[in-house]
Short mmCIF file of C-alpha atoms and ligand atoms in Angstrom, two decimals:
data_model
loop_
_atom_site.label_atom_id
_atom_site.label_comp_id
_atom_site.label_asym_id
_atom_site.label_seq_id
_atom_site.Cartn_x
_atom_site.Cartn_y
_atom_site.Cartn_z
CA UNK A 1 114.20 -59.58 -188.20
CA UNK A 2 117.51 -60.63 -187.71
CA UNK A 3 117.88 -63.03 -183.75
CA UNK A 4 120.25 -65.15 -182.09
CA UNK A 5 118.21 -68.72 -182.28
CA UNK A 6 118.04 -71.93 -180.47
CA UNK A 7 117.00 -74.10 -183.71
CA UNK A 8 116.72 -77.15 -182.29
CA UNK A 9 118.12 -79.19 -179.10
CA UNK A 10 121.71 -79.56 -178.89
CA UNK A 11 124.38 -77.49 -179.08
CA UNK A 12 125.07 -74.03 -180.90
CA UNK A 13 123.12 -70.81 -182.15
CA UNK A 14 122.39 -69.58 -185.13
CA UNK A 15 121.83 -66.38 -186.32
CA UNK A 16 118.76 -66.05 -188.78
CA UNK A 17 115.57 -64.01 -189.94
CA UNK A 18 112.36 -65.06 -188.22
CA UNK A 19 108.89 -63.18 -187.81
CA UNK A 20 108.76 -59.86 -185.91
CA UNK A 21 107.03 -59.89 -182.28
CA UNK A 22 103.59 -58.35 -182.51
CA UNK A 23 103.25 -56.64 -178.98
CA UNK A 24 99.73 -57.62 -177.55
CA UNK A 25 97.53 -54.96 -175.58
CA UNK A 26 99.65 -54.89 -172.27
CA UNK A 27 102.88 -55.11 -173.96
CA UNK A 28 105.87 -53.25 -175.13
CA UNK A 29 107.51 -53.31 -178.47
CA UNK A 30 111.08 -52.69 -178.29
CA UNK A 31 114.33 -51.86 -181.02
CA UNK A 32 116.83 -53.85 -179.16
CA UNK A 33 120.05 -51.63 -179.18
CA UNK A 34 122.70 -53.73 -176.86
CA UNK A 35 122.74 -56.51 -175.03
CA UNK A 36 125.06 -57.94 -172.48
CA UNK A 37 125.86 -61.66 -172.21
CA UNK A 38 124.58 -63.86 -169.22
CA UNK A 39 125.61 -67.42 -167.74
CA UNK A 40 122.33 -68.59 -168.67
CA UNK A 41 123.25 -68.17 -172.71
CA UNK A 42 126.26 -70.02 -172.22
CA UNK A 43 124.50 -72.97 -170.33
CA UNK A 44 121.42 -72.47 -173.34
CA UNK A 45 124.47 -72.37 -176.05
CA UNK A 46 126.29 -74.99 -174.91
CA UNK A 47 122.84 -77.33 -174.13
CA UNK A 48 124.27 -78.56 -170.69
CA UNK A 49 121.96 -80.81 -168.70
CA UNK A 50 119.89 -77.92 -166.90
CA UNK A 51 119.44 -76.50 -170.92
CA UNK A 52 118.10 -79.91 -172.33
CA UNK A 53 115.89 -79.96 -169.23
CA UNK A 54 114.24 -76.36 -169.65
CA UNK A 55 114.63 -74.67 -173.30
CA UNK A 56 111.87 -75.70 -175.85
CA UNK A 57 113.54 -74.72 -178.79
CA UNK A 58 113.21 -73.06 -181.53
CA UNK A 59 113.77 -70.11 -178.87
CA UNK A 60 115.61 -66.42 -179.39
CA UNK A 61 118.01 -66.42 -176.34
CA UNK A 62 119.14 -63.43 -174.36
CA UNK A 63 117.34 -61.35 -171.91
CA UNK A 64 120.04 -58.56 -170.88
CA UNK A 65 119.39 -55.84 -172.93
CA UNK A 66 118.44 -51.64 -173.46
CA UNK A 67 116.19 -50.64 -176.61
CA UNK A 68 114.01 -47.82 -177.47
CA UNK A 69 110.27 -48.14 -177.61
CA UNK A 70 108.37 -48.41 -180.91
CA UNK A 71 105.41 -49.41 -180.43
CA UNK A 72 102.74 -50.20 -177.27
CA UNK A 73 99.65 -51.84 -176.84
CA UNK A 74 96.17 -50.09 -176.55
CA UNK A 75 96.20 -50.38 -172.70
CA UNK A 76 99.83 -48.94 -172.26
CA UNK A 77 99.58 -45.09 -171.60
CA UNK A 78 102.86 -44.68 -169.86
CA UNK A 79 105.56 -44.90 -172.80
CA UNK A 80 105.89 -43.46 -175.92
CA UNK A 81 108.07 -43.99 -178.67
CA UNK A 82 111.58 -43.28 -178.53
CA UNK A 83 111.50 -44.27 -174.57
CA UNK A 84 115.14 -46.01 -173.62
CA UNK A 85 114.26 -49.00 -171.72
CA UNK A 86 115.24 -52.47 -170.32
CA UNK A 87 113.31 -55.55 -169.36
CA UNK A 88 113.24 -57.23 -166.15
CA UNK A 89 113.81 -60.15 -167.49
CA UNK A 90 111.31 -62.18 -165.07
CA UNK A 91 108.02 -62.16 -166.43
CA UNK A 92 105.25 -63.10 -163.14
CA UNK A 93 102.38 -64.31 -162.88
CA UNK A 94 100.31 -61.74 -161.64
CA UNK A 95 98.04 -64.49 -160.07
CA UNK A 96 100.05 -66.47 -157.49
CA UNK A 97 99.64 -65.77 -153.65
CA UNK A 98 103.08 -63.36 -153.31
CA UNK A 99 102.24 -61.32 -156.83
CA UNK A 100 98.89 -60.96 -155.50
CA UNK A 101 100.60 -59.36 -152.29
CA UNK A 102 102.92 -57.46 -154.14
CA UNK A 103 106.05 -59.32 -153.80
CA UNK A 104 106.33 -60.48 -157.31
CA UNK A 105 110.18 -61.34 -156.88
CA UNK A 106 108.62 -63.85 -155.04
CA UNK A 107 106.29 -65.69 -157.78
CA UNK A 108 106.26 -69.29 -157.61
CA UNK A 109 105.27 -68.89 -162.21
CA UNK A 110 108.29 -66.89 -162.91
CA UNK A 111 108.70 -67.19 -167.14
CA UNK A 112 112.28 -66.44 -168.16
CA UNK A 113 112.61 -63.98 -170.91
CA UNK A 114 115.21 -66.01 -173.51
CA UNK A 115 114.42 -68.82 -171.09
CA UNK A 116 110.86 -69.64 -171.22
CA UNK A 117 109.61 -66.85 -174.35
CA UNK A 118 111.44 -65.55 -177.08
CA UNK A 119 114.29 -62.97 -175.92
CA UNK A 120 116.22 -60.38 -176.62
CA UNK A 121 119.04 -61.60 -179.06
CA UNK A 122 117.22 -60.23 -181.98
CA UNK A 123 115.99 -56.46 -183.58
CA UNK A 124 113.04 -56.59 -181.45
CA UNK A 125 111.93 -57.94 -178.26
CA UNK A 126 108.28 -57.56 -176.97
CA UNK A 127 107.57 -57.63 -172.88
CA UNK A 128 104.26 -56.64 -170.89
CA UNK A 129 104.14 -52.98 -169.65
CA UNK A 130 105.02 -54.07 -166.10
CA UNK A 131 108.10 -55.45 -166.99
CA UNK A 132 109.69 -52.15 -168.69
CA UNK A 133 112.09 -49.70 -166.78
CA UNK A 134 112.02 -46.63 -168.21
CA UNK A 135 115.83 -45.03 -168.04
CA UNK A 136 116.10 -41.67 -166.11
CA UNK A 137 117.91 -39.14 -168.33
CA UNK A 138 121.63 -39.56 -168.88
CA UNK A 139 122.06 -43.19 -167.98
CA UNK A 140 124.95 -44.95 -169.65
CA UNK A 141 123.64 -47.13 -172.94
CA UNK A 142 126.19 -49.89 -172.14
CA UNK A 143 125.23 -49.91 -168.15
CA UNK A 144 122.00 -49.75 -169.15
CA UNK A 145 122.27 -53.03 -171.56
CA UNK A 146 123.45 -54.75 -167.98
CA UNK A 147 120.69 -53.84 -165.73
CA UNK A 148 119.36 -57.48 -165.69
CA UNK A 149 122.86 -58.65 -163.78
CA UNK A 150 123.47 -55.17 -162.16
CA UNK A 151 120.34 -55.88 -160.70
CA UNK A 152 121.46 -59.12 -159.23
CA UNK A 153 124.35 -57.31 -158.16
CA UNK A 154 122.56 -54.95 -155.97
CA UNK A 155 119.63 -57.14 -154.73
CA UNK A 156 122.47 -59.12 -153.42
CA UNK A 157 124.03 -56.61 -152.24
CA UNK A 158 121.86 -54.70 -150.44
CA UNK A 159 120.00 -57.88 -148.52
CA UNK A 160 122.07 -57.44 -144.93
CA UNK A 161 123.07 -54.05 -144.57
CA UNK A 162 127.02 -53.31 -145.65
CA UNK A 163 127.48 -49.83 -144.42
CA UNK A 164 130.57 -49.91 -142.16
CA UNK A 165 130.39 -53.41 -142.18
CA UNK A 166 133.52 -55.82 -143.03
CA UNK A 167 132.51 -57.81 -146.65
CA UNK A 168 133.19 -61.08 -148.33
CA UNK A 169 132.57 -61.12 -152.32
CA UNK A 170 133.36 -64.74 -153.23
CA UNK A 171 133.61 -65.44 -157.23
CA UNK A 172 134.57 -61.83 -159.07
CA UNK A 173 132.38 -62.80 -162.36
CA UNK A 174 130.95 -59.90 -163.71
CA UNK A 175 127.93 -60.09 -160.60
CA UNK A 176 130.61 -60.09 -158.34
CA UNK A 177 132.34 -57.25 -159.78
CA UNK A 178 129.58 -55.31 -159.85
CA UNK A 179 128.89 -56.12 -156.33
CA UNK A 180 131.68 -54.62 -155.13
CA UNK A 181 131.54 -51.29 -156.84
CA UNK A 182 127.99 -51.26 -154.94
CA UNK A 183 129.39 -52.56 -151.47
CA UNK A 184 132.06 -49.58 -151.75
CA UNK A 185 129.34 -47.29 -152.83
CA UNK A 186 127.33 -48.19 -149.36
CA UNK A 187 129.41 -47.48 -147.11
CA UNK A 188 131.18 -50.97 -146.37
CA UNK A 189 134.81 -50.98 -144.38
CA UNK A 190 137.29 -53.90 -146.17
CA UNK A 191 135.74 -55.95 -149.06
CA UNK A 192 137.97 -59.02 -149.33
CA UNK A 193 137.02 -60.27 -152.78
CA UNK A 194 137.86 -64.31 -153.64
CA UNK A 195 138.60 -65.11 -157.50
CA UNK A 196 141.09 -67.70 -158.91
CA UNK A 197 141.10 -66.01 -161.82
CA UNK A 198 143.88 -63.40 -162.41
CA UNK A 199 142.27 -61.38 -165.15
CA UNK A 200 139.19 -60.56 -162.43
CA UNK A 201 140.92 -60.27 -159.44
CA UNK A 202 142.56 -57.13 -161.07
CA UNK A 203 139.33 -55.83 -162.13
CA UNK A 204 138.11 -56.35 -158.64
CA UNK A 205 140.39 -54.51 -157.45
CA UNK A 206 139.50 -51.38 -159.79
CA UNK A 207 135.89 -52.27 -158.82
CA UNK A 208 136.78 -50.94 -155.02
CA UNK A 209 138.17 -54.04 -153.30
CA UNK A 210 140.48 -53.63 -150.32
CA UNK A 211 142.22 -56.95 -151.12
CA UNK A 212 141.84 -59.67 -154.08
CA UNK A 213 142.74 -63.01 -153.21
CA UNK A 214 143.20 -66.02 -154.51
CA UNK A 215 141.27 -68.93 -153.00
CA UNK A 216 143.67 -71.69 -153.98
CA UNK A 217 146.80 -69.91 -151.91
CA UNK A 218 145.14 -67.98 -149.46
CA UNK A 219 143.59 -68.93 -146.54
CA UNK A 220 140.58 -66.18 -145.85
CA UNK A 221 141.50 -66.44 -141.56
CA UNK A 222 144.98 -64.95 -143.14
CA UNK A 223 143.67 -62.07 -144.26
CA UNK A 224 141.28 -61.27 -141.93
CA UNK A 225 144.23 -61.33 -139.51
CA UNK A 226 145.97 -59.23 -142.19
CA UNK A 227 143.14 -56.40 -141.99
CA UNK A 228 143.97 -56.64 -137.99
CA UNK A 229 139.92 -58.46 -137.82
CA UNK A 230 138.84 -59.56 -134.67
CA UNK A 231 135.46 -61.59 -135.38
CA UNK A 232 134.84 -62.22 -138.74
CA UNK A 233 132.85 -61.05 -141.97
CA UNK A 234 129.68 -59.72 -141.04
CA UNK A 235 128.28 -59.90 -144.33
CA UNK A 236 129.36 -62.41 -147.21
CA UNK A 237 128.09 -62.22 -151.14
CA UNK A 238 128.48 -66.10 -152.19
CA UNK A 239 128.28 -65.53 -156.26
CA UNK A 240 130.72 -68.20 -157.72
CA UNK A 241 128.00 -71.26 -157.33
CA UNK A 242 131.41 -73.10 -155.63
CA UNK A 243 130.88 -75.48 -152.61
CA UNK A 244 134.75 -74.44 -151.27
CA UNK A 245 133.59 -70.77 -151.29
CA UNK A 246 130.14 -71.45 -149.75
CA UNK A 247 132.13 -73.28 -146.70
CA UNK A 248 135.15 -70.96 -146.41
CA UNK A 249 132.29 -68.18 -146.19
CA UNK A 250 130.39 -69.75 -143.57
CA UNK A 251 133.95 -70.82 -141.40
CA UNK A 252 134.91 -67.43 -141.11
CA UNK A 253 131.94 -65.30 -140.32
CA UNK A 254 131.28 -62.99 -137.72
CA UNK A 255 128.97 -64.26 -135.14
CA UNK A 256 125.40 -62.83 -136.12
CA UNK A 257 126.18 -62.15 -139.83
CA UNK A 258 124.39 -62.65 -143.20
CA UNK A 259 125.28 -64.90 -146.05
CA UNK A 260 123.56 -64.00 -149.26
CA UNK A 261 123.51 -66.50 -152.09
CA UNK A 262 123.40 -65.72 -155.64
CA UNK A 263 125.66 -67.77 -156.96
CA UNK A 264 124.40 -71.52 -158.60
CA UNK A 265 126.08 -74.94 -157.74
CA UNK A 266 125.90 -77.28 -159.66
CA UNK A 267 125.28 -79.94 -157.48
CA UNK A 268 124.72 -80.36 -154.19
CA UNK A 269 126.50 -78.69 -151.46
CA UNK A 270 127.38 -80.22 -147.87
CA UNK A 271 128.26 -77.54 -145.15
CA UNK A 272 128.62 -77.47 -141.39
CA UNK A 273 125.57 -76.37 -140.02
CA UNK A 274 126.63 -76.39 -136.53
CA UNK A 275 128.65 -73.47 -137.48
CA UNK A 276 125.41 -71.90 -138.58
CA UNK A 277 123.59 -72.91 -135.48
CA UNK A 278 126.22 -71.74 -133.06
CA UNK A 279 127.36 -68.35 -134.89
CA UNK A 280 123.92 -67.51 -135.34
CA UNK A 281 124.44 -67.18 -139.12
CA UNK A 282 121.85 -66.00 -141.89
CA UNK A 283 122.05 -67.94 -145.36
CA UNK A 284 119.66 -66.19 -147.73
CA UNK A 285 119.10 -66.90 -150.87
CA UNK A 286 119.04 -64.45 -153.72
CA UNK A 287 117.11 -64.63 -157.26
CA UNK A 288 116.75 -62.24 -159.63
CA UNK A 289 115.61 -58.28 -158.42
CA UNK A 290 113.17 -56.82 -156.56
CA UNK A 291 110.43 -55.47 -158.91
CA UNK A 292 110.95 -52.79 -158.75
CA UNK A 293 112.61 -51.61 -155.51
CA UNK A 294 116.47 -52.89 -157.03
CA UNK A 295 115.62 -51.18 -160.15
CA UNK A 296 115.06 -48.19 -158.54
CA UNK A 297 118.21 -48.24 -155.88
CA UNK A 298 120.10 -48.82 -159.26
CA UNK A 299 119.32 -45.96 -160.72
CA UNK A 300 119.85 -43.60 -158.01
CA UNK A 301 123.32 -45.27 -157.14
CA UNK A 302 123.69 -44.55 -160.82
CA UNK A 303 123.01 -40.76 -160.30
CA UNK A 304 124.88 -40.49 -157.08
CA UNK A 305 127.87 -41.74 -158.53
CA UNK A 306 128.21 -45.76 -158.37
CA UNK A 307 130.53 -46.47 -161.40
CA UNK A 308 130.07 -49.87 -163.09
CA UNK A 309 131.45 -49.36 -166.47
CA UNK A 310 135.60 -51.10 -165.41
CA UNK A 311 132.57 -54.21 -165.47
CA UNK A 312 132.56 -54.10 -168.99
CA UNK A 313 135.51 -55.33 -170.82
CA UNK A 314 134.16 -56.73 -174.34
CA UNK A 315 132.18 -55.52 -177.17
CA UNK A 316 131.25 -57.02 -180.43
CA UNK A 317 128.66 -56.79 -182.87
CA UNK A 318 125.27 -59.27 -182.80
CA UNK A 319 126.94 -60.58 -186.00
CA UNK A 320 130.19 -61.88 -184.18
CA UNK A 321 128.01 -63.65 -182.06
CA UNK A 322 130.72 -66.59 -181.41
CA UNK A 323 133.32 -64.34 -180.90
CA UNK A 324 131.06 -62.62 -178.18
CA UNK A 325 130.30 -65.83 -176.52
CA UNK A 326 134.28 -67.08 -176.76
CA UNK A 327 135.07 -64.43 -174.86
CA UNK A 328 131.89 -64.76 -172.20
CA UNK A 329 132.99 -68.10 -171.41
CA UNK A 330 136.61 -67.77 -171.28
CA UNK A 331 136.72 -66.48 -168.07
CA UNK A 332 138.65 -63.53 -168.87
CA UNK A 333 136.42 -60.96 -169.20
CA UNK A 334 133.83 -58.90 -167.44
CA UNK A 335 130.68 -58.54 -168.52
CA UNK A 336 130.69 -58.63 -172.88
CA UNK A 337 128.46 -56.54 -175.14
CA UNK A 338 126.77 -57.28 -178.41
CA UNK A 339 125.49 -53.92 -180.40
CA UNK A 340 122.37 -54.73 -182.53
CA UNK A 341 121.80 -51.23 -183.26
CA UNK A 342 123.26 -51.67 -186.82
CA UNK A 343 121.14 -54.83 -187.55
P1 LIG B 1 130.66 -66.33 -163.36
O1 LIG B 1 130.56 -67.79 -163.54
O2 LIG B 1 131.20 -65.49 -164.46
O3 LIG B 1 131.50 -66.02 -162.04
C1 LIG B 1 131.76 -66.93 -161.04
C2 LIG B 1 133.17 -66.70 -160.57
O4 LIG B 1 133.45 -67.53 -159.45
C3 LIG B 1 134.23 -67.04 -161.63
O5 LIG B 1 135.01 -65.90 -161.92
C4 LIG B 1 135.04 -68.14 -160.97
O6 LIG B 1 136.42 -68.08 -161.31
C5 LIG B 1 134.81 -67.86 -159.50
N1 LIG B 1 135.14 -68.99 -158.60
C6 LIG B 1 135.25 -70.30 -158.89
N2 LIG B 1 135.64 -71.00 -157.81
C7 LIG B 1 135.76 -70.11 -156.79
C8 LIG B 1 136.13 -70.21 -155.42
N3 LIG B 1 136.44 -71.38 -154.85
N4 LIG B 1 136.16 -69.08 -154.69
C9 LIG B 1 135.85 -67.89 -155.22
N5 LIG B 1 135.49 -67.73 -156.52
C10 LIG B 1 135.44 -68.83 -157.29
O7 LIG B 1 129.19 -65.87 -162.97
P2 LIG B 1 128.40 -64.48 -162.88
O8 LIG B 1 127.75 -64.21 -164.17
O9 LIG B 1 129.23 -63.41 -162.27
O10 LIG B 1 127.30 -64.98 -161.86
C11 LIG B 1 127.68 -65.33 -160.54
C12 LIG B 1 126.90 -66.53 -160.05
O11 LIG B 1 125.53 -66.16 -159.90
C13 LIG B 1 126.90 -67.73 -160.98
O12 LIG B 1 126.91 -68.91 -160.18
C14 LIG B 1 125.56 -67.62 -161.68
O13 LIG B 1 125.07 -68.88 -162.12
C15 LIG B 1 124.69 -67.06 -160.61
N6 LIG B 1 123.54 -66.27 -161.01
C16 LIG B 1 122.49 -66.30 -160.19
C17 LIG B 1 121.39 -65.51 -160.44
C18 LIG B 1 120.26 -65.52 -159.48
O14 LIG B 1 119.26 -64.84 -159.76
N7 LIG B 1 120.38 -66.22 -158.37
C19 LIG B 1 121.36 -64.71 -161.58
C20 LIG B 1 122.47 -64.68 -162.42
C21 LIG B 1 123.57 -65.46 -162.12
ZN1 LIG B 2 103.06 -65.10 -159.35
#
């Protein structure tokens, strides 16, 4: 089958025939159809210093994707052929103490599909059972391809409780962006989104914002005065990874309110905890989805009308691979596509 390889360590992909996963009894065979572009591939594509550290390579990358069942295992009675589907892309133990207690976001032996196992950049991508969301009817093929980040999205999203609440979104990536549409869909007041980047602070805007702002000239006080706010944000969304945006969060919270962290530094981060300590702030921090509670609350914000799809603002076929991933990392985009149903 044709895949999107890691051949060896360094930099680059390369697109090239390997062996077909056999699905084992537990698992899932799956046609890939589309897949959506994630940080990750970019850090495993580029081979920055957290890539050298974790990929064993030769690995097929990617783990955002939607496909249609072809084959399961002899223990799998609940899908059939011609299922749509997605993987949660975390594969668990099973074994640890939180899986054992059913909170397998929690598992301290999380496996990365395109991370730690072969992924989804390819014709076919096998996960177990337990890791495949079946679609409800008339989902979207393209929102379904993002359901991976969507997921982080909401998880985030939904941590501290938004409705008629006042909302920071800091860093309008395509998490971000999707975090908005799904603050506006619960019921938040003003969602103040922070993004440097021009291209995304427009799409935040379509995404439901109240205002888009521009870290670098705006102070965030100034616009909470703006909005005629008294106290502060009562809930924040920190998904940029940037120390500034992690401290101008935390300065300008409302007393009692709830930070939730998605976003990744890249090194280490002083704040004021004082601030924290005296304002009686929540930092929480946020990794992957709830199996499968956010998978769930996606789907039915799906159905009751959440609307995702501004989020996606580049598609290109698995063979324009480097096109695709120009276009990921230039910062001027939403969330990008590749269609593999073709290969
Ligand atoms: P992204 O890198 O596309 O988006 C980050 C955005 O933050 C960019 O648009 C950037 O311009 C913006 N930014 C930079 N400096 C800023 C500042 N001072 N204030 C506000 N915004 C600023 O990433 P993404 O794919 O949308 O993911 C968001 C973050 O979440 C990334 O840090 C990513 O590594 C992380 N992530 C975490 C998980 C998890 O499970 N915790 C999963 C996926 C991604
Ligand atoms: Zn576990």
């Amino acid at each position: 089958m044709r895949a999107l390889v890691k051949t060896a360590a360094g930099p680059g992909l390369e697109l090239k025939d390997v062996p077909e996963p056999r699905p084992g009894i537990n698992d899932v065979l799956i046609r890939v159809r589309k897949t959506g572009i994630c940080g990750t591939d970019l850090h495993i594509e580029s081979w920055d210093p957290w890539a050298a550290r974790t990929i064993v390579p030769p690995l097929v990358v990617g783990h955002e994707f939607v496909g249609e069942v072809v084959e399961v295992g002899s223990n799998v009675t609940d899908l059939v052929p011609g299922d749509v589907v997605s993987g949660e892309g975390h594969v668990i133990c099973g074994r640890c103490r939180h899986c054992r207690a059913g909170r397998w976001h929690l598992c301290a032996n999380t496996v990365g599909l395109g991370v730690g196992r072969d992924g989804s950049f390819a014709e076919y991508v096998v996960l177990p059972v337990t890791n495949v969301w079946h679609h409800w009817p008339g989902v979207d093929e393209e929102v379904a391809a993002i359901f991976d980040p969507f997921g982080n999205a909401v998880h985030t999203a939904l941590t501290f409780p938004v409705l008629g609440e006042d909302v920071l979104v800091s860093g309008a990536g395509p998490i971000g962006l999707m975090a908005t549409a799904v603050a506006r869909h619960a019921g938040a007041r003003f969602i103040v989104v922070s993004e440097p980047n021009a291209f995304r602070r427009e799409l935040a805007a379509r995404m439901g914002a109240t205002i888009v702002v521009n870290p670098l000239e705006r102070d965030l006080k100034d616009v909470q005065a703006e909005l005629g706010m008294v106290e502060g944000w009562d809930v924040a969304m920190e998904m940029s990874g940037n120390a500034a945006a992690l401290r101008s969060a935390i300065a300008t919270m409302a007393h009692g309110g709830g930070i939730a962290i998605l976003g990744i530094p890249t090194e280490e981060i002083a704040i004021d905890v004082s601030h924290v300590v005296f304002n009686q702030l929540t930092l929480r921090g946020i990794y992957g989805r709830e199996m499968y509670e956010t998978w769930y609350k996606m789907s039915v914000m799906l159905q009751s009308g959440l609307d995702i799809r501004p989020a996606i603002t580049h598609r290109f076929s698995y063979r324009d691979h480097g096109a695709a991933f120009a276009a990921a990392r230039s910062g001027d985009s939403g969330k990008v596509i590749m269609d593999w149903a073709d290969a």
